[in-house]
CSV table of N, CA and C in Angstrom, one decimal:
chain,number,residue,atom,x,y,z
E,1,MET,N,-61.9,-34.7,29.8
E,1,MET,CA,-61.4,-35.4,28.7
E,1,MET,C,-61.7,-37.0,29.0
E,2,LEU,N,-62.1,-37.2,27.7
E,2,LEU,CA,-62.8,-38.8,27.7
E,2,LEU,C,-61.4,-39.8,28.0
E,3,SER,N,-61.4,-40.8,28.4
E,3,SER,CA,-60.5,-41.8,28.7
E,3,SER,C,-61.2,-43.1,28.1
E,4,ILE,N,-60.1,-43.9,28.1
E,4,ILE,CA,-60.8,-45.3,27.6
E,4,ILE,C,-60.1,-46.3,28.5
E,5,SER,N,-61.2,-47.2,29.1
E,5,SER,CA,-60.8,-48.3,30.3
E,5,SER,C,-60.1,-49.5,29.4
E,6,PRO,N,-59.4,-50.2,30.2
E,6,PRO,CA,-58.4,-51.3,29.8
E,6,PRO,C,-59.5,-52.2,28.9
E,7,ALA,N,-60.8,-52.3,29.5
E,7,ALA,CA,-62.0,-53.1,28.9
E,7,ALA,C,-62.2,-52.7,27.6
E,8,ALA,N,-62.7,-51.5,27.4
E,8,ALA,CA,-63.0,-50.8,26.1
E,8,ALA,C,-61.8,-50.9,25.2
E,9,SER,N,-60.7,-50.6,25.7
E,9,SER,CA,-59.6,-50.7,24.6
E,9,SER,C,-59.4,-52.1,24.0
E,10,GLU,N,-59.4,-53.0,25.0
E,10,GLU,CA,-59.6,-54.4,24.4
E,10,GLU,C,-60.6,-54.8,23.4
E,11,ALA,N,-62.0,-54.1,23.7
E,11,ALA,CA,-62.6,-54.5,23.1
E,11,ALA,C,-62.7,-53.8,21.2
E,12,ILE,N,-62.0,-52.4,21.5
E,12,ILE,CA,-62.0,-51.7,20.4
E,12,ILE,C,-60.9,-52.5,19.4
E,13,ARG,N,-59.9,-52.9,20.2
E,13,ARG,CA,-58.9,-53.5,19.4
E,13,ARG,C,-59.2,-54.9,18.8
E,14,ASP,N,-60.1,-55.6,19.3
E,14,ASP,CA,-60.7,-56.8,18.9
E,14,ASP,C,-61.5,-56.4,17.8
E,15,LEU,N,-62.4,-55.5,17.7
E,15,LEU,CA,-63.2,-55.2,16.7
E,15,LEU,C,-62.3,-54.6,15.6
E,16,VAL,N,-61.4,-53.7,15.9
E,16,VAL,CA,-60.5,-53.5,14.5
E,16,VAL,C,-59.6,-54.6,13.8
E,17,ALA,N,-59.1,-55.4,14.9
E,17,ALA,CA,-58.4,-56.9,14.3
E,17,ALA,C,-59.3,-57.8,13.7
E,18,ALA,N,-60.7,-57.7,13.7
E,18,ALA,CA,-61.6,-58.7,13.2
E,18,ALA,C,-62.0,-57.9,11.8
E,19,SER,N,-61.9,-56.8,11.6
E,19,SER,CA,-62.5,-56.1,10.4
E,19,SER,C,-61.3,-56.0,9.3
E,20,ASP,N,-61.8,-55.6,7.9
E,20,ASP,CA,-60.7,-55.5,7.0
E,20,ASP,C,-60.0,-54.0,7.3
E,21,LEU,N,-60.3,-53.6,8.2
E,21,LEU,CA,-59.4,-52.1,8.4
E,21,LEU,C,-57.9,-52.0,9.0
E,22,SER,N,-57.7,-51.0,8.7
E,22,SER,CA,-55.9,-51.1,9.2
E,22,SER,C,-56.1,-50.7,10.7
E,23,GLU,N,-55.0,-50.9,11.2
E,23,GLU,CA,-54.9,-50.5,12.8
E,23,GLU,C,-54.9,-49.1,13.2
E,24,ASN,N,-55.2,-48.4,12.1
E,24,ASN,CA,-55.6,-47.0,12.2
E,24,ASN,C,-56.9,-46.8,12.6
E,25,ALA,N,-57.7,-47.8,12.5
E,25,ALA,CA,-59.1,-47.7,12.8
E,25,ALA,C,-59.6,-47.4,14.2
E,26,GLY,N,-60.9,-47.0,14.4
E,26,GLY,CA,-61.2,-46.9,15.7
E,26,GLY,C,-63.0,-46.7,15.6
E,27,ILE,N,-63.4,-46.3,16.8
E,27,ILE,CA,-64.7,-46.3,17.3
E,27,ILE,C,-65.0,-44.7,17.2
E,28,ARG,N,-66.0,-44.5,16.2
E,28,ARG,CA,-66.6,-43.1,16.2
E,28,ARG,C,-67.7,-42.8,16.8
E,29,ILE,N,-67.8,-42.0,17.6
E,29,ILE,CA,-68.7,-41.4,18.3
E,29,ILE,C,-69.5,-40.4,17.9
E,30,THR,N,-71.0,-40.3,17.4
E,30,THR,CA,-71.7,-39.4,17.0
E,30,THR,C,-73.1,-39.1,17.6
E,31,ASN,N,-73.6,-38.1,17.2
E,31,ASN,CA,-75.1,-37.9,17.8
E,31,ASN,C,-75.9,-38.7,16.4
E,32,ARG,N,-76.8,-39.4,16.9
E,32,ARG,CA,-77.7,-40.0,15.8
E,32,ARG,C,-78.8,-39.1,15.4
E,33,PRO,N,-78.7,-38.6,13.9
E,33,PRO,CA,-79.6,-37.6,13.3
E,33,PRO,C,-80.9,-37.9,13.6
E,34,GLY,N,-81.5,-37.1,14.1
E,34,GLY,CA,-83.1,-37.0,14.4
E,34,GLY,C,-83.5,-37.4,15.4
E,35,VAL,N,-82.5,-37.8,16.5
E,35,VAL,CA,-82.9,-38.6,17.7
E,35,VAL,C,-82.3,-38.0,18.5
E,36,PRO,N,-82.4,-36.7,19.0
E,36,PRO,CA,-81.5,-35.9,20.3
E,36,PRO,C,-81.4,-36.8,21.3
E,37,GLY,N,-80.1,-36.5,22.0
E,37,GLY,CA,-79.7,-37.2,23.1
E,37,GLY,C,-79.1,-38.7,22.8
E,38,THR,N,-79.3,-39.2,21.6
E,38,THR,CA,-79.0,-40.6,21.5
E,38,THR,C,-77.5,-40.8,20.4
E,39,LEU,N,-76.7,-41.5,21.0
E,39,LEU,CA,-75.3,-41.5,20.4
E,39,LEU,C,-75.3,-43.1,19.5
E,40,ASP,N,-74.6,-42.6,18.7
E,40,ASP,CA,-74.1,-44.0,17.7
E,40,ASP,C,-72.5,-44.1,17.8
E,41,LEU,N,-72.2,-45.3,17.8
E,41,LEU,CA,-71.0,-45.8,17.5
E,41,LEU,C,-70.7,-46.6,16.6
E,42,SER,N,-69.6,-46.2,15.8
E,42,SER,CA,-69.4,-47.0,14.5
E,42,SER,C,-67.8,-47.3,14.5
E,43,LEU,N,-67.4,-48.4,13.9
E,43,LEU,CA,-66.2,-48.7,13.4
E,43,LEU,C,-65.6,-47.9,12.5
E,44,VAL,N,-64.8,-47.1,12.2
E,44,VAL,CA,-64.3,-46.4,10.8
E,44,VAL,C,-62.9,-46.5,10.9
E,45,PRO,N,-62.3,-46.4,9.5
E,45,PRO,CA,-61.0,-46.4,9.1
E,45,PRO,C,-60.2,-45.3,9.5
E,46,GLU,N,-60.6,-44.1,10.1
E,46,GLU,CA,-59.9,-43.1,10.3
E,46,GLU,C,-60.8,-41.9,10.9
E,47,ALA,N,-60.3,-41.1,11.6
E,47,ALA,CA,-60.9,-39.9,12.3
E,47,ALA,C,-61.1,-39.0,10.9
E,48,ASP,N,-62.5,-38.4,11.2
E,48,ASP,CA,-63.1,-37.3,10.1
E,48,ASP,C,-62.1,-36.1,10.5
E,49,GLU,N,-61.9,-35.2,9.9
E,49,GLU,CA,-61.1,-33.9,9.8
E,49,GLU,C,-61.4,-33.0,11.3
E,50,ALA,N,-62.8,-32.9,11.4
E,50,ALA,CA,-63.4,-32.3,12.4
E,50,ALA,C,-63.4,-33.0,14.0
E,51,ASP,N,-63.1,-34.5,13.7
E,51,ASP,CA,-63.2,-35.2,14.9
E,51,ASP,C,-61.8,-34.8,16.0
E,52,GLU,N,-62.2,-35.2,17.2
E,52,GLU,CA,-61.1,-34.9,18.3
E,52,GLU,C,-60.8,-36.6,18.6
E,53,THR,N,-59.4,-37.0,18.5
E,53,THR,CA,-58.9,-38.7,19.0
E,53,THR,C,-58.5,-38.4,20.2
E,54,VAL,N,-59.0,-39.9,20.7
E,54,VAL,CA,-58.6,-40.0,22.1
E,54,VAL,C,-57.8,-41.8,21.8
E,55,GLU,N,-56.9,-41.5,22.3
E,55,GLU,CA,-56.0,-42.8,22.4
E,55,GLU,C,-55.9,-43.5,23.3
E,56,GLY,N,-55.8,-44.7,23.6
E,56,GLY,CA,-55.1,-45.0,24.9
E,56,GLY,C,-55.2,-46.9,24.8
E,57,GLN,N,-53.9,-47.1,25.2
E,57,GLN,CA,-53.7,-48.8,25.1
E,57,GLN,C,-53.9,-49.3,23.9
E,58,GLY,N,-53.5,-48.8,22.7
E,58,GLY,CA,-53.7,-49.1,21.5
E,58,GLY,C,-55.2,-49.3,20.8
E,59,ALA,N,-56.0,-48.4,21.3
E,59,ALA,CA,-57.3,-48.3,20.7
E,59,ALA,C,-57.4,-46.6,20.3
E,60,ALA,N,-58.3,-46.2,19.5
E,60,ALA,CA,-58.8,-45.1,19.2
E,60,ALA,C,-60.3,-44.6,19.3
E,61,VAL,N,-60.7,-43.5,19.8
E,61,VAL,CA,-62.3,-43.2,19.8
E,61,VAL,C,-62.1,-41.9,19.0
E,62,PHE,N,-62.8,-41.6,18.2
E,62,PHE,CA,-63.0,-40.6,17.6
E,62,PHE,C,-64.3,-39.9,17.8
E,63,LEU,N,-64.3,-38.6,18.3
E,63,LEU,CA,-65.4,-37.8,18.8
E,63,LEU,C,-65.8,-36.9,17.7
E,64,ASP,N,-66.9,-36.6,17.1
E,64,ASP,CA,-67.5,-35.6,16.1
E,64,ASP,C,-67.3,-34.4,16.8
E,65,ASP,N,-67.3,-33.4,16.3
E,65,ASP,CA,-67.3,-32.1,16.7
E,65,ASP,C,-68.7,-31.6,17.5
E,66,LYS,N,-68.7,-31.8,18.6
E,66,LYS,CA,-69.7,-31.2,19.8
E,66,LYS,C,-69.5,-30.8,20.9
E,67,THR,N,-70.3,-30.5,21.6
E,67,THR,CA,-70.3,-29.7,22.6
E,67,THR,C,-71.2,-30.3,23.8
E,68,LEU,N,-70.5,-30.8,25.1
E,68,LEU,CA,-71.3,-31.2,26.1
E,68,LEU,C,-72.1,-30.0,26.6
E,69,ASP,N,-73.3,-30.0,26.9
E,69,ASP,CA,-74.2,-28.8,27.4
E,69,ASP,C,-74.9,-29.2,28.5
E,70,ALA,N,-75.5,-28.4,29.5
E,70,ALA,CA,-76.1,-29.0,30.5
E,70,ALA,C,-77.5,-28.0,31.0
E,71,GLN,N,-78.3,-28.5,31.6
E,71,GLN,CA,-79.4,-27.7,31.9
E,71,GLN,C,-79.8,-28.0,33.3
E,72,ARG,N,-79.9,-27.0,34.0
E,72,ARG,CA,-80.6,-27.5,35.4
E,72,ARG,C,-81.8,-27.1,35.7
E,73,HIS,N,-82.5,-27.9,36.5
E,73,HIS,CA,-83.9,-28.2,36.7
E,73,HIS,C,-84.1,-28.2,38.5
E,74,GLY,N,-84.0,-27.1,39.1
E,74,GLY,CA,-83.7,-27.4,40.5
E,74,GLY,C,-82.3,-27.8,40.7
E,75,GLU,N,-82.2,-28.9,41.9
E,75,GLU,CA,-81.3,-29.3,42.0
E,75,GLU,C,-80.9,-30.3,41.1
E,76,GLN,N,-81.4,-30.9,39.9
E,76,GLN,CA,-81.3,-31.9,39.0
E,76,GLN,C,-80.4,-31.0,37.9
E,77,VAL,N,-79.5,-31.9,37.2
E,77,VAL,CA,-78.7,-31.5,35.8
E,77,VAL,C,-78.7,-32.5,34.9
E,78,ALA,N,-79.3,-32.1,33.7
E,78,ALA,CA,-79.6,-33.0,32.6
E,78,ALA,C,-78.7,-32.7,31.8
E,79,PHE,N,-77.6,-33.4,31.3
E,79,PHE,CA,-76.5,-33.4,30.1
E,79,PHE,C,-77.2,-33.6,28.8
E,80,ARG,N,-76.3,-33.1,27.8
E,80,ARG,CA,-76.7,-33.6,26.6
E,80,ARG,C,-75.4,-33.1,25.6
E,81,ILE,N,-75.6,-33.7,24.6
E,81,ILE,CA,-74.3,-33.3,23.6
E,81,ILE,C,-75.2,-32.6,22.2
E,82,VAL,N,-74.4,-31.4,21.9
E,82,VAL,CA,-75.3,-30.4,21.1
E,82,VAL,C,-74.3,-30.2,19.9
E,83,GLU,N,-74.3,-29.7,18.9
E,83,GLU,CA,-73.5,-29.2,17.7
E,83,GLU,C,-72.8,-28.3,18.4
E,84,ARG,N,-71.4,-27.8,18.0
E,84,ARG,CA,-70.6,-27.1,18.3
E,84,ARG,C,-71.0,-25.8,17.7
E,85,ASP,N,-71.6,-25.8,16.4
E,85,ASP,CA,-71.7,-24.7,15.6
E,85,ASP,C,-73.1,-23.8,16.3
E,86,GLY,N,-73.5,-24.1,17.3
E,86,GLY,CA,-74.7,-23.1,18.1
E,86,GLY,C,-75.8,-23.8,18.2
E,87,ASP,N,-75.8,-25.1,17.7
E,87,ASP,CA,-77.3,-26.1,18.2
E,87,ASP,C,-77.4,-26.4,19.4
E,88,GLN,N,-78.4,-25.2,20.0
E,88,GLN,CA,-78.7,-25.4,21.7
E,88,GLN,C,-80.0,-26.4,21.7
E,89,ASN,N,-80.8,-26.8,21.0
E,89,ASN,CA,-81.8,-27.4,21.2
E,89,ASN,C,-81.5,-29.2,21.0
E,90,GLY,N,-80.3,-29.7,20.6
E,90,GLY,CA,-79.9,-31.1,20.5
E,90,GLY,C,-80.6,-31.4,19.2
E,91,ASP,N,-81.2,-30.7,18.3
E,91,ASP,CA,-81.7,-31.5,17.1
E,91,ASP,C,-81.1,-31.3,16.0
E,92,GLY,N,-79.8,-30.7,15.8
E,92,GLY,CA,-79.0,-30.8,14.7
E,92,GLY,C,-79.1,-29.5,13.8
E,93,VAL,N,-80.0,-28.5,14.7
E,93,VAL,CA,-80.3,-27.4,13.9
E,93,VAL,C,-79.7,-26.2,14.3
E,94,ALA,N,-78.9,-25.4,14.1
E,94,ALA,CA,-78.1,-24.3,14.5
E,94,ALA,C,-79.5,-23.3,15.2
E,95,SER,N,-79.3,-22.7,16.4
E,95,SER,CA,-80.4,-21.7,16.8
E,95,SER,C,-80.0,-20.3,16.5
């Protein structure tokens, strides 16, 4: 499970306070469309229906519906975030 550090929660709270959004706003983490392995963070008013919400110390992070995947290459492991609906290539297209 994702946790929010004290420094991250303070930064998120400051961003929300400086915005025109309600105190229910938070940071949403999504895959950047068309750029596999790249994440986007954005300040949003609330979680989407499929998001998982992680809260800590007065801050909220919304994670879109993704799965953490791993591929082994010998003794090394490469992690990536893929679509939960079956996208095993990390390109946004279900396999």
